[in-house]
Coordinates of C-alpha atoms in Angstrom, one line a residue:
Chain A
M1 CA 98.6 2.4 1.1
S2 CA 96.6 1.4 -2.0
D3 CA 93.5 3.2 -3.0
V4 CA 90.5 0.8 -2.8
R5 CA 88.0 3.1 -4.5
Q6 CA 86.3 1.7 -7.5
L7 CA 88.0 2.6 -10.8
V8 CA 85.9 3.0 -13.9
V9 CA 88.1 3.2 -17.1
I10 CA 86.2 4.7 -20.0
G11 CA 87.5 4.6 -23.5
E12 CA 88.9 2.5 -26.3
A13 CA 91.6 -0.2 -26.7
P14 CA 94.5 -0.4 -26.4
L15 CA 94.7 2.5 -23.9
A16 CA 91.6 1.4 -22.0
T17 CA 92.9 -2.2 -21.8
L18 CA 96.2 -1.0 -20.4
A19 CA 94.6 1.4 -17.9
G20 CA 92.3 -1.4 -16.8
A21 CA 95.2 -3.8 -16.3
I22 CA 97.1 -1.2 -14.2
G23 CA 93.9 -0.6 -12.2
I24 CA 93.5 -4.3 -11.5
M25 CA 97.1 -4.6 -10.3
E26 CA 96.5 -1.6 -8.0
R27 CA 93.0 -2.3 -6.7
G28 CA 92.1 -5.9 -7.5
T29 CA 89.8 -7.3 -10.2
G30 CA 86.6 -6.6 -8.3
N31 CA 87.3 -2.9 -8.1
V32 CA 87.9 -2.1 -11.8
R33 CA 85.4 -1.8 -14.6
V34 CA 86.3 -1.0 -18.2
V35 CA 83.6 0.6 -20.4
E36 CA 84.1 1.0 -24.1
L37 CA 83.5 4.4 -25.6
T38 CA 84.8 5.6 -28.9
P39 CA 85.6 9.2 -29.7
D40 CA 82.7 9.8 -32.0
R41 CA 80.3 9.0 -29.0
I42 CA 81.8 11.3 -26.4
A43 CA 79.6 14.3 -27.2
T44 CA 76.3 12.4 -27.2
D45 CA 76.7 9.4 -24.8
P46 CA 74.9 10.2 -21.5
L47 CA 77.4 7.9 -19.6
D48 CA 74.4 6.2 -17.9
F49 CA 76.7 3.4 -16.7
L50 CA 78.1 5.7 -14.1
A51 CA 74.7 5.7 -12.2
D52 CA 76.1 2.5 -10.5
H53 CA 79.2 4.4 -9.4
P54 CA 78.7 7.3 -7.0
A55 CA 81.2 10.1 -7.7
D56 CA 82.4 10.2 -4.1
A57 CA 83.3 6.6 -4.1
T58 CA 84.7 6.2 -7.6
H59 CA 87.8 7.1 -9.5
V60 CA 87.5 7.3 -13.3
F61 CA 90.0 7.4 -16.1
A62 CA 89.4 8.9 -19.6
A63 CA 91.2 6.3 -21.8
I64 CA 90.7 7.8 -25.2
G65 CA 93.7 7.5 -27.4
L66 CA 95.5 10.2 -29.4
S67 CA 92.4 11.1 -31.4
A68 CA 92.4 14.8 -32.5
L69 CA 95.7 15.5 -30.7
N70 CA 94.2 14.3 -27.4
Y71 CA 91.3 16.7 -27.5
A72 CA 88.9 13.8 -27.6
R73 CA 90.4 12.5 -24.3
F74 CA 90.2 16.0 -22.9
D75 CA 86.5 16.2 -23.9
L76 CA 85.7 13.0 -22.1
W77 CA 87.7 14.1 -19.0
A78 CA 85.8 17.4 -19.0
K79 CA 82.5 15.6 -19.2
L80 CA 83.5 13.4 -16.3
R81 CA 84.6 16.3 -14.2
I82 CA 81.3 18.1 -14.8
K83 CA 79.6 15.1 -13.3
G84 CA 81.7 15.4 -10.2
Y85 CA 84.2 12.5 -10.8
R86 CA 87.8 12.6 -9.9
C87 CA 90.3 11.1 -12.3
A88 CA 92.9 8.6 -11.3
T89 CA 96.7 8.7 -12.0
L90 CA 97.8 5.3 -13.2
V91 CA 101.4 4.1 -13.0
H92 CA 102.4 0.7 -14.1
P93 CA 104.1 -1.3 -11.4
R94 CA 107.1 -1.9 -13.7
A95 CA 107.5 1.8 -14.4
H96 CA 110.0 3.9 -12.5
V97 CA 108.8 7.3 -11.2
D98 CA 111.1 9.3 -9.1
P99 CA 109.4 10.4 -5.8
S100 CA 110.1 14.1 -6.7
A101 CA 108.2 13.9 -10.0
V102 CA 104.8 15.5 -10.1
L103 CA 102.1 13.7 -12.1
A104 CA 98.7 15.3 -12.5
D105 CA 95.3 13.5 -12.8
N106 CA 94.4 11.2 -15.7
V107 CA 98.1 10.7 -16.4
L108 CA 99.1 7.1 -17.3
V109 CA 102.7 5.9 -17.2
G110 CA 103.2 2.6 -19.1
P111 CA 105.4 -0.4 -18.3
N112 CA 109.2 0.1 -18.2
A113 CA 108.8 3.9 -18.5
S114 CA 111.2 6.0 -16.5
I115 CA 110.3 9.4 -15.0
E116 CA 113.4 11.1 -13.6
P117 CA 113.6 13.6 -10.7
D118 CA 111.7 16.9 -10.7
V119 CA 109.7 16.0 -13.9
H120 CA 106.3 17.6 -14.1
I121 CA 103.6 15.9 -16.2
G122 CA 100.4 17.8 -16.9
R123 CA 96.9 16.5 -16.8
G124 CA 95.8 13.8 -19.2
T125 CA 99.2 13.0 -20.6
I126 CA 99.9 9.4 -21.6
V127 CA 103.5 8.1 -21.3
G128 CA 103.9 5.0 -23.4
A129 CA 105.9 1.9 -22.5
A130 CA 109.6 2.2 -22.3
T131 CA 109.5 5.9 -22.6
S132 CA 112.0 7.9 -20.7
I133 CA 111.5 11.5 -19.4
G134 CA 114.7 13.2 -18.2
T135 CA 115.4 15.2 -15.1
A136 CA 113.3 18.4 -14.7
A137 CA 111.6 18.1 -18.0
E138 CA 108.2 19.9 -18.2
I139 CA 105.4 18.1 -19.9
A140 CA 102.2 20.1 -20.5
P141 CA 98.7 18.6 -20.3
W142 CA 97.2 16.3 -22.9
C143 CA 100.3 15.0 -24.5
W144 CA 100.8 11.5 -26.0
F145 CA 104.1 9.8 -26.0
A146 CA 104.2 6.5 -27.8
R147 CA 106.4 3.5 -26.9
G148 CA 110.1 4.3 -26.6
V149 CA 110.1 8.1 -26.7
V150 CA 113.0 9.8 -25.0
I151 CA 112.7 13.2 -23.6
G152 CA 115.9 14.8 -22.5
A153 CA 116.6 16.6 -19.2
L154 CA 115.2 20.1 -19.0
A155 CA 113.2 19.7 -22.2
S156 CA 109.7 21.1 -22.5
V157 CA 106.8 19.8 -24.4
G158 CA 103.7 21.9 -25.0
A159 CA 100.0 20.9 -24.6
H160 CA 98.4 18.6 -27.1
S161 CA 101.6 17.3 -28.5
V162 CA 102.0 13.8 -29.9
L163 CA 105.4 12.1 -30.2
G164 CA 105.7 8.9 -32.0
T165 CA 107.8 5.8 -31.5
G166 CA 111.5 6.4 -31.7
V167 CA 111.3 10.2 -31.3
Q168 CA 114.1 11.5 -29.1
F169 CA 114.3 15.0 -27.7
A170 CA 117.8 16.1 -26.8
D171 CA 118.3 17.8 -23.5
R172 CA 116.7 21.3 -23.3
T173 CA 114.7 20.7 -26.5
Q174 CA 111.6 22.9 -26.7
F175 CA 108.5 21.8 -28.5
P176 CA 105.7 24.4 -28.0
G177 CA 102.7 22.4 -29.2
P178 CA 100.2 21.8 -30.3
G179 CA 101.9 19.5 -32.8
E180 CA 103.0 16.1 -33.7
I181 CA 106.3 14.4 -34.5
D182 CA 105.8 10.9 -35.8
V183 CA 109.1 10.3 -37.6
A184 CA 111.8 8.6 -35.5
G185 CA 115.0 10.6 -34.9
T186 CA 116.7 13.0 -32.6
Y187 CA 115.3 16.5 -32.4
R188 CA 116.9 19.4 -30.6
G189 CA 116.7 23.1 -29.9
A190 CA 113.7 25.2 -30.2
I191 CA 111.2 23.6 -32.6
L192 CA 108.7 25.9 -34.3
A193 CA 105.3 26.2 -32.8
G194 CA 102.6 24.3 -34.6
M195 CA 104.9 21.8 -36.3
F196 CA 103.6 18.5 -37.6
V197 CA 105.9 15.8 -38.9
S198 CA 104.6 12.4 -39.9
P199 CA 105.1 9.7 -42.5
E200 CA 102.6 11.6 -44.7
F201 CA 104.6 14.8 -44.3
P202 CA 108.2 14.0 -43.4
N203 CA 110.6 16.8 -42.7
P204 CA 109.9 19.8 -42.9
G205 CA 106.4 18.6 -42.3
A206 CA 103.3 20.8 -42.1
R207 CA 102.9 23.9 -40.0
L208 CA 100.1 26.0 -38.6
V209 CA 100.1 29.2 -40.4
R210 CA 98.9 31.1 -37.4
T211 CA 98.9 30.1 -33.8
H212 CA 96.4 31.6 -31.5
Chain B
M1 CA 90.6 11.0 -80.3
H2 CA 94.3 11.7 -79.9
S3 CA 95.3 14.6 -77.6
I4 CA 96.9 17.6 -79.2
L5 CA 99.6 17.5 -76.5
A6 CA 102.6 15.3 -77.0
S7 CA 104.9 13.7 -74.4
T8 CA 107.4 16.5 -75.0
D9 CA 104.9 18.9 -73.6
Y10 CA 105.5 17.2 -70.3
T11 CA 109.3 16.7 -70.6
S12 CA 110.8 19.5 -72.5
P13 CA 112.7 22.3 -70.6
E14 CA 111.9 24.6 -73.5
V15 CA 108.2 24.0 -73.1
L16 CA 108.5 24.8 -69.4
V17 CA 110.3 28.1 -70.2
G18 CA 107.4 28.9 -72.6
E19 CA 104.9 28.0 -69.8
E20 CA 106.6 30.3 -67.4
R21 CA 106.5 33.2 -69.8
R22 CA 103.2 32.7 -71.5
L23 CA 101.1 31.2 -68.8
F24 CA 102.4 31.8 -65.3
R25 CA 103.7 35.3 -66.0
R26 CA 100.6 36.4 -67.8
L27 CA 97.7 34.8 -66.0
W28 CA 96.2 35.6 -62.6
I29 CA 97.8 33.1 -60.2
L30 CA 96.4 32.2 -56.8
A31 CA 98.7 33.4 -54.0
G32 CA 96.7 32.1 -51.1
F33 CA 94.0 32.8 -48.5
R34 CA 93.3 36.4 -47.7
S35 CA 92.6 35.5 -44.0
L36 CA 96.2 34.4 -43.5
L37 CA 97.3 37.9 -44.3
D38 CA 95.1 39.8 -41.9
A39 CA 97.8 40.6 -39.3
P40 CA 100.1 43.6 -39.8
D41 CA 103.2 42.6 -41.7
A42 CA 101.8 39.1 -42.5
F43 CA 103.2 37.8 -45.7
V44 CA 103.1 34.8 -48.0
T45 CA 105.8 33.9 -50.6
H46 CA 105.5 32.1 -53.8
R47 CA 107.5 31.2 -56.9
I48 CA 105.4 31.9 -60.0
G49 CA 106.7 31.4 -63.5
G50 CA 110.2 31.1 -62.0
I51 CA 109.9 34.5 -60.3
P52 CA 109.9 34.8 -56.5
V53 CA 106.9 36.8 -55.3
V54 CA 105.9 38.1 -51.9
V55 CA 102.4 39.3 -50.9
Q56 CA 102.7 41.5 -47.8
N57 CA 100.1 43.1 -45.6
T58 CA 101.4 46.7 -45.3
A59 CA 99.9 49.7 -43.5
D60 CA 98.6 50.6 -47.0
G61 CA 96.9 47.3 -47.5
L62 CA 97.9 44.1 -49.3
K63 CA 100.8 44.6 -51.7
A64 CA 102.6 42.2 -54.0
F65 CA 106.3 42.5 -55.1
V66 CA 108.9 40.5 -56.8
N67 CA 110.7 39.0 -53.7
Q68 CA 114.2 40.2 -54.6
C69 CA 116.0 43.0 -52.8
A70 CA 117.0 46.0 -54.9
H71 CA 120.5 45.6 -53.6
R72 CA 121.8 42.1 -54.3
Q73 CA 118.5 40.3 -55.3
S74 CA 118.3 38.3 -52.1
P75 CA 114.7 37.3 -51.0
V76 CA 113.3 40.0 -48.7
Q77 CA 111.1 37.3 -47.1
N78 CA 112.3 33.7 -46.9
A79 CA 109.6 31.7 -45.2
D80 CA 106.5 30.4 -47.0
F81 CA 104.3 32.3 -44.5
G82 CA 105.1 34.6 -41.6
Q83 CA 104.7 38.0 -40.0
R84 CA 107.7 40.3 -40.5
R85 CA 108.4 43.7 -41.9
L86 CA 109.7 44.2 -45.4
A87 CA 113.4 44.1 -44.6
C88 CA 116.1 42.2 -46.5
P89 CA 117.8 39.7 -44.1
Y90 CA 121.0 39.9 -46.1
H91 CA 122.2 43.5 -45.6
G92 CA 119.2 44.9 -43.7
W93 CA 117.7 47.2 -46.4
V94 CA 114.2 48.2 -45.3
Y95 CA 111.3 48.9 -47.6
D96 CA 108.2 51.1 -47.1
D97 CA 104.6 50.2 -47.9
A98 CA 105.0 51.0 -51.5
G99 CA 108.2 48.8 -51.8
R100 CA 110.5 51.8 -51.9
V101 CA 113.8 51.6 -50.1
K102 CA 113.2 53.3 -46.8
S103 CA 116.6 52.8 -45.2
V104 CA 120.0 51.4 -46.1
P105 CA 122.0 50.6 -42.9
G106 CA 125.5 52.1 -43.0
N107 CA 124.8 53.9 -46.3
E108 CA 127.1 56.8 -45.5
A109 CA 130.0 54.6 -44.4
N110 CA 129.6 51.7 -46.8
Y111 CA 127.6 52.5 -49.9
G112 CA 127.8 56.3 -50.5
F113 CA 124.4 56.5 -52.1
A114 CA 122.9 60.0 -52.5
A115 CA 119.4 60.4 -51.2
G116 CA 118.2 60.8 -54.8
T117 CA 119.8 57.5 -55.7
I118 CA 118.1 55.7 -52.9
A119 CA 114.7 57.2 -53.9
T120 CA 115.0 55.4 -57.2
L121 CA 115.5 52.0 -55.6
H122 CA 112.4 49.8 -55.0
L123 CA 111.0 46.3 -55.1
K124 CA 109.3 45.5 -58.4
P125 CA 105.5 45.8 -57.9
V126 CA 103.2 42.9 -58.9
A127 CA 99.5 43.3 -59.7
L128 CA 97.2 42.0 -57.0
R129 CA 93.4 41.3 -56.8
V130 CA 91.4 40.0 -53.9
V131 CA 88.4 37.8 -54.8
G132 CA 86.4 36.9 -51.7
G133 CA 88.8 35.1 -49.4
L134 CA 91.5 34.6 -52.0
V135 CA 94.4 36.7 -53.2
F136 CA 95.5 36.5 -56.8
V137 CA 98.6 38.1 -58.4
N138 CA 99.6 38.8 -61.9
L139 CA 103.2 39.2 -63.0
D140 CA 102.5 40.9 -66.3
S141 CA 103.4 44.6 -66.6
D142 CA 100.0 45.1 -68.3
P143 CA 97.9 42.4 -66.6
M144 CA 94.8 41.2 -68.4
P145 CA 91.5 42.1 -66.7
I146 CA 90.7 39.2 -64.3
D147 CA 87.3 38.7 -66.0
E148 CA 89.0 37.8 -69.2
Q149 CA 90.4 34.8 -67.3
F150 CA 87.4 33.9 -65.2
H151 CA 83.7 34.1 -66.0
G152 CA 81.8 36.7 -63.9
P153 CA 79.6 34.0 -62.3
F154 CA 82.6 31.9 -61.4
L155 CA 84.2 35.0 -59.7
E156 CA 81.0 35.5 -57.8
R157 CA 81.0 31.9 -56.7
L158 CA 84.7 32.1 -55.6
E159 CA 83.7 35.1 -53.5
A160 CA 80.8 33.4 -51.9
V161 CA 82.6 30.1 -51.2
T162 CA 85.9 31.6 -50.0
G163 CA 84.4 34.5 -48.2
V164 CA 83.7 32.4 -45.1
V165 CA 87.3 31.1 -44.7
G166 CA 88.8 31.8 -41.3
D167 CA 92.4 32.1 -40.1
D168 CA 92.9 28.6 -38.7
A169 CA 95.1 27.1 -41.3
L170 CA 97.8 24.4 -41.8
F171 CA 100.3 24.6 -44.7
A172 CA 102.5 21.9 -46.2
K173 CA 104.3 21.4 -49.4
F174 CA 106.1 18.5 -51.1
D175 CA 107.7 17.7 -54.4
G176 CA 106.5 15.2 -56.9
A177 CA 108.5 13.7 -59.8
Y178 CA 106.0 14.6 -62.5
N179 CA 104.9 17.5 -64.8
W180 CA 102.5 20.0 -63.2
K181 CA 100.0 19.6 -66.0
L182 CA 99.3 16.0 -65.1
N183 CA 98.0 17.3 -61.7
F184 CA 95.5 19.8 -63.1
E185 CA 94.4 17.3 -65.8
N186 CA 93.8 14.7 -63.1
V187 CA 91.7 16.9 -60.8
I188 CA 89.2 17.6 -63.6
D189 CA 89.2 13.9 -64.6
W190 CA 86.5 12.6 -62.3
N191 CA 86.6 9.2 -63.9
H192 CA 89.9 8.2 -62.2
V193 CA 88.4 8.3 -58.7
P194 CA 86.8 4.8 -58.6
F195 CA 90.0 3.3 -59.9
V196 CA 92.8 5.2 -58.2
H197 CA 91.0 5.9 -55.0
A198 CA 89.1 2.6 -54.7
S199 CA 90.5 1.9 -51.3
S200 CA 90.3 5.5 -49.9
F201 CA 87.5 7.9 -50.6
A202 CA 85.8 6.5 -53.8
S203 CA 83.3 4.5 -51.7
L204 CA 82.2 7.8 -50.1
M205 CA 81.3 9.3 -53.5
P206 CA 78.4 7.0 -54.7
T207 CA 77.8 8.9 -57.9
L208 CA 81.3 8.3 -59.2
R209 CA 81.2 4.5 -59.3
P210 CA 81.6 3.0 -62.8
A211 CA 78.2 2.5 -64.5
A212 CA 77.1 -1.0 -65.3
P213 CA 76.2 -1.6 -69.0
G214 CA 72.8 0.0 -69.7
E215 CA 72.6 1.7 -66.4
R216 CA 73.3 5.2 -67.8
P217 CA 72.6 6.6 -71.2
A218 CA 75.2 5.8 -73.8
S219 CA 77.7 8.5 -74.4
P220 CA 77.9 10.2 -77.8
P221 CA 81.2 9.8 -79.6
P222 CA 83.9 12.3 -78.9
V223 CA 83.5 15.7 -80.6
P224 CA 86.1 16.7 -83.2
D225 CA 88.8 19.1 -82.1
D226 CA 87.5 22.0 -84.1
A227 CA 84.2 21.8 -82.3
I228 CA 85.9 22.4 -78.9
E229 CA 85.8 26.0 -77.9
D230 CA 89.1 27.6 -76.7
D231 CA 87.7 30.1 -74.3
L232 CA 90.2 30.5 -71.4
R233 CA 87.3 31.4 -69.0
E234 CA 85.7 27.9 -69.5
L235 CA 88.8 26.2 -67.9
S236 CA 87.8 27.4 -64.4
Y237 CA 84.6 26.0 -63.1
E238 CA 82.8 24.5 -60.2
A239 CA 81.9 20.8 -59.7
R240 CA 79.9 19.3 -56.8
A241 CA 79.3 15.7 -55.8
P242 CA 77.5 14.0 -53.0
F243 CA 79.9 12.7 -50.3
D244 CA 79.3 10.7 -47.2
F245 CA 80.9 13.0 -44.7
Q246 CA 80.4 12.3 -41.0
A247 CA 78.8 15.2 -39.2
W248 CA 80.9 16.3 -36.2
P249 CA 79.8 18.7 -33.4
W250 CA 82.6 21.1 -34.3
H251 CA 81.0 21.6 -37.7
E252 CA 78.6 23.9 -36.0
A253 CA 81.4 26.0 -34.6
V254 CA 82.5 27.4 -37.9
E255 CA 80.8 29.1 -40.8
R256 CA 79.8 26.9 -43.7
C257 CA 79.4 27.5 -47.4
T258 CA 77.8 24.2 -48.6
E259 CA 75.8 21.4 -47.0
T260 CA 77.5 18.7 -45.0
G261 CA 77.0 15.9 -47.6
E262 CA 78.8 17.7 -50.4
Y263 CA 82.3 17.6 -51.9
L264 CA 82.9 20.8 -53.9
N265 CA 85.7 21.6 -56.3
L266 CA 86.5 24.9 -57.8
F267 CA 89.1 24.3 -60.6
I268 CA 91.1 27.5 -61.1
Y269 CA 93.2 27.4 -64.2
P270 CA 96.1 27.0 -64.6
N271 CA 97.2 25.2 -61.4
V272 CA 94.7 25.2 -58.5
N273 CA 92.2 22.7 -57.2
Y274 CA 90.1 24.4 -54.5
V275 CA 88.2 21.9 -52.4
V276 CA 85.5 22.3 -49.8
M277 CA 84.7 19.3 -47.7
A278 CA 81.4 19.1 -45.7
G279 CA 81.1 22.9 -46.3
V280 CA 83.6 23.6 -43.5
V281 CA 87.0 22.4 -44.5
H282 CA 88.7 24.4 -47.3
L283 CA 91.8 23.1 -49.1
I284 CA 93.9 24.9 -51.7
Q285 CA 96.0 22.5 -53.8
Q286 CA 98.5 24.3 -56.0
F287 CA 100.6 22.6 -58.6
C288 CA 103.7 24.7 -59.2
P289 CA 106.2 23.7 -61.8
I290 CA 109.9 23.5 -60.7
T291 CA 111.3 21.6 -63.7
P292 CA 109.5 19.7 -66.5
D293 CA 109.4 16.6 -64.4
R294 CA 109.2 18.1 -60.9
T295 CA 106.2 19.8 -59.3
E296 CA 105.9 21.5 -56.0
V297 CA 102.5 20.7 -54.5
R298 CA 101.4 23.3 -52.0
L299 CA 98.6 22.4 -49.6
T300 CA 96.9 25.0 -47.5
M301 CA 94.0 23.8 -45.4
A302 CA 91.7 26.1 -43.5
L303 CA 88.4 26.0 -41.6
G304 CA 85.4 28.2 -42.0
R305 CA 85.5 31.3 -39.9
R306 CA 85.0 30.5 -36.2
K307 CA 81.6 31.2 -34.7
Q308 CA 82.8 30.2 -31.3
R309 CA 86.0 29.0 -29.6
L310 CA 87.5 26.0 -31.3
P311 CA 90.7 25.1 -29.5
A312 CA 90.9 21.8 -31.3
A313 CA 91.2 23.5 -34.7
P314 CA 94.9 22.4 -35.2
A315 CA 93.9 18.8 -34.4
I316 CA 91.0 18.9 -36.8
L317 CA 93.2 20.4 -39.6
W318 CA 96.0 17.9 -39.0
G319 CA 93.7 14.9 -39.1
Q320 CA 92.0 16.2 -42.3
L321 CA 95.3 17.1 -44.0
K322 CA 96.9 13.7 -43.3
A323 CA 93.8 12.0 -44.7
E324 CA 93.9 14.2 -47.8
K325 CA 97.6 13.5 -48.3
R326 CA 97.0 9.8 -48.4
V327 CA 94.5 10.3 -51.2
I328 CA 96.9 12.6 -53.0
D329 CA 99.7 10.1 -52.7
E330 CA 97.5 7.6 -54.6
D331 CA 97.4 10.2 -57.5
V332 CA 101.1 11.0 -57.2
A333 CA 102.0 7.3 -57.7
V334 CA 100.1 7.3 -61.0
F335 CA 101.7 10.6 -62.1
E336 CA 105.2 9.5 -61.3
G337 CA 104.8 6.2 -63.1
L338 CA 103.3 8.1 -66.1
Q339 CA 106.1 10.6 -66.1
R340 CA 108.8 7.9 -65.9
G341 CA 107.3 6.3 -69.0
F342 CA 107.5 9.3 -71.2
H343 CA 110.0 8.9 -74.1
D344 CA 110.3 10.2 -77.6
G345 CA 108.1 7.4 -78.9
T346 CA 105.3 7.8 -76.4
P347 CA 102.0 8.1 -78.3
R348 CA 99.6 10.9 -77.5
A349 CA 96.8 10.3 -75.0
Y350 CA 93.6 8.8 -76.5
H351 CA 90.6 10.6 -75.3
G352 CA 86.9 9.6 -75.1
A353 CA 83.8 11.7 -74.9
Y354 CA 83.9 12.4 -71.2
E355 CA 87.4 13.9 -71.5
Y356 CA 86.0 16.9 -73.3
R357 CA 87.2 19.2 -70.6
L358 CA 90.8 17.8 -70.8
R359 CA 90.8 18.4 -74.5
R360 CA 89.5 22.0 -74.0
V361 CA 92.3 22.6 -71.5
A362 CA 94.8 21.4 -74.1
K363 CA 93.4 23.5 -76.8
V364 CA 93.5 26.7 -74.8
Y365 CA 96.9 25.8 -73.5
R366 CA 98.2 25.4 -77.0
R367 CA 96.7 28.8 -78.1
L368 CA 98.2 30.6 -75.1
M369 CA 101.6 28.9 -75.7
E370 CA 101.6 30.0 -79.3
A371 CA 100.6 33.6 -78.6
A372 CA 103.3 36.2 -79.1

């Protein structure tokens, strides 16, 4: 049975646009509101627009992109939770999510994504379009998978990880996080903690000197 | 006014050998942040003047050694940073806090060294000085006093600025196809900013825009070469410029050393640009020669010491470092084009009045290179 609570999506395009579209497909146009909020305003915006949406009758969704390794989205989520709101889990109708998979709140699964059996996806993680997450993979909270990421079976991805388009993790790959891999290719094995690979810093990338 | 440096100073293997011996093995060279060596057995490795060096936090304090095992000269530490005891990964020789061989696995069966022989084996020690939050090393067997390389007030400033650095840090390195001197010359040449960085950060530094005619006092003509002092200590100095940094709430979570709206440079001769952004983000840029036309750029970015929890520190550092790298890439494109153009007929650089500091660097460099 579909959830007919109001959904208020708060954030920035394109994530907020996608979240709003999924919400409309789930709940109908009249039950979804999208409010723009950029990361630099999260700390100071009083979120007065929520006065029209009582917490016990409303779902919210923090739709801030990958700013600051998803810490900005986390900050907004925390602010919403403190106000008593519960966050929705949004799955695009064209995504495949195995019934045995467990998705936490404020997770979004984009169109044509595939979530295989026994996958766990932690709070606040965004799974981009056409991304595939293999059987029994463990995805920690506050990750960001761009379009077309492939996570192999039994792989694990740590909190506050960002994986860019075309990144593929072979089966059982371990990426402790926080970190970012934004150079397409296949990665395998145990990747060092605190690793950052991007077009600015291709392999071997940058590395946290100390992880706390 | 022509530079006293010729293109061969940027292309000749013989010149690089001279630089390794007369600059990098004689001067105090920055090894890195002190705060990254706080943990027991924390270490940082470097290659200075062609010699591998390790700085290790031992039970007896920070120590620096030539990073070559007394056995077969293999590196005792391989990573750029880490936390691991002083033990050679090749055959397992272990060293004590003074760099003496502590144990040789299988000595009796394989080596047959007498205890007295082992007692003579050790890592070669390297002089080390801590200045505020920075660690310097000197490879000379009779190192110069550090205050002969840096003015006292500059050392005091280094102490004050770097003393607030915390242990949240991100490290990266990359190679550029250019001579290391181009990099140091560039960082002290403020006049390139509005041209090379016009699309990146120049607009945030209003004082560095080119002056319209008559807007600022006319510059006097360049001073003659013999009027330029050649005091080594003058090559390391501080520069500050207003900068339109955005204030973020996390700025209050770490100790600061300058105001938010300030971009601070500490130029540390011969090869370091130390940058502080908004008083809270510290960046060491090191320009390390590999070959005459190849430089390893080492970037270590750290935040001020945490005053409260800051779980987003890795994200902050990563965002800042990527932004900084985009700016550096704009410089690297210039250096690499410049280096590619060097040939035996390349004329010397032609300097104006504002390039006084560049000419002073060249003059001191020439004196150091010609010293016995």
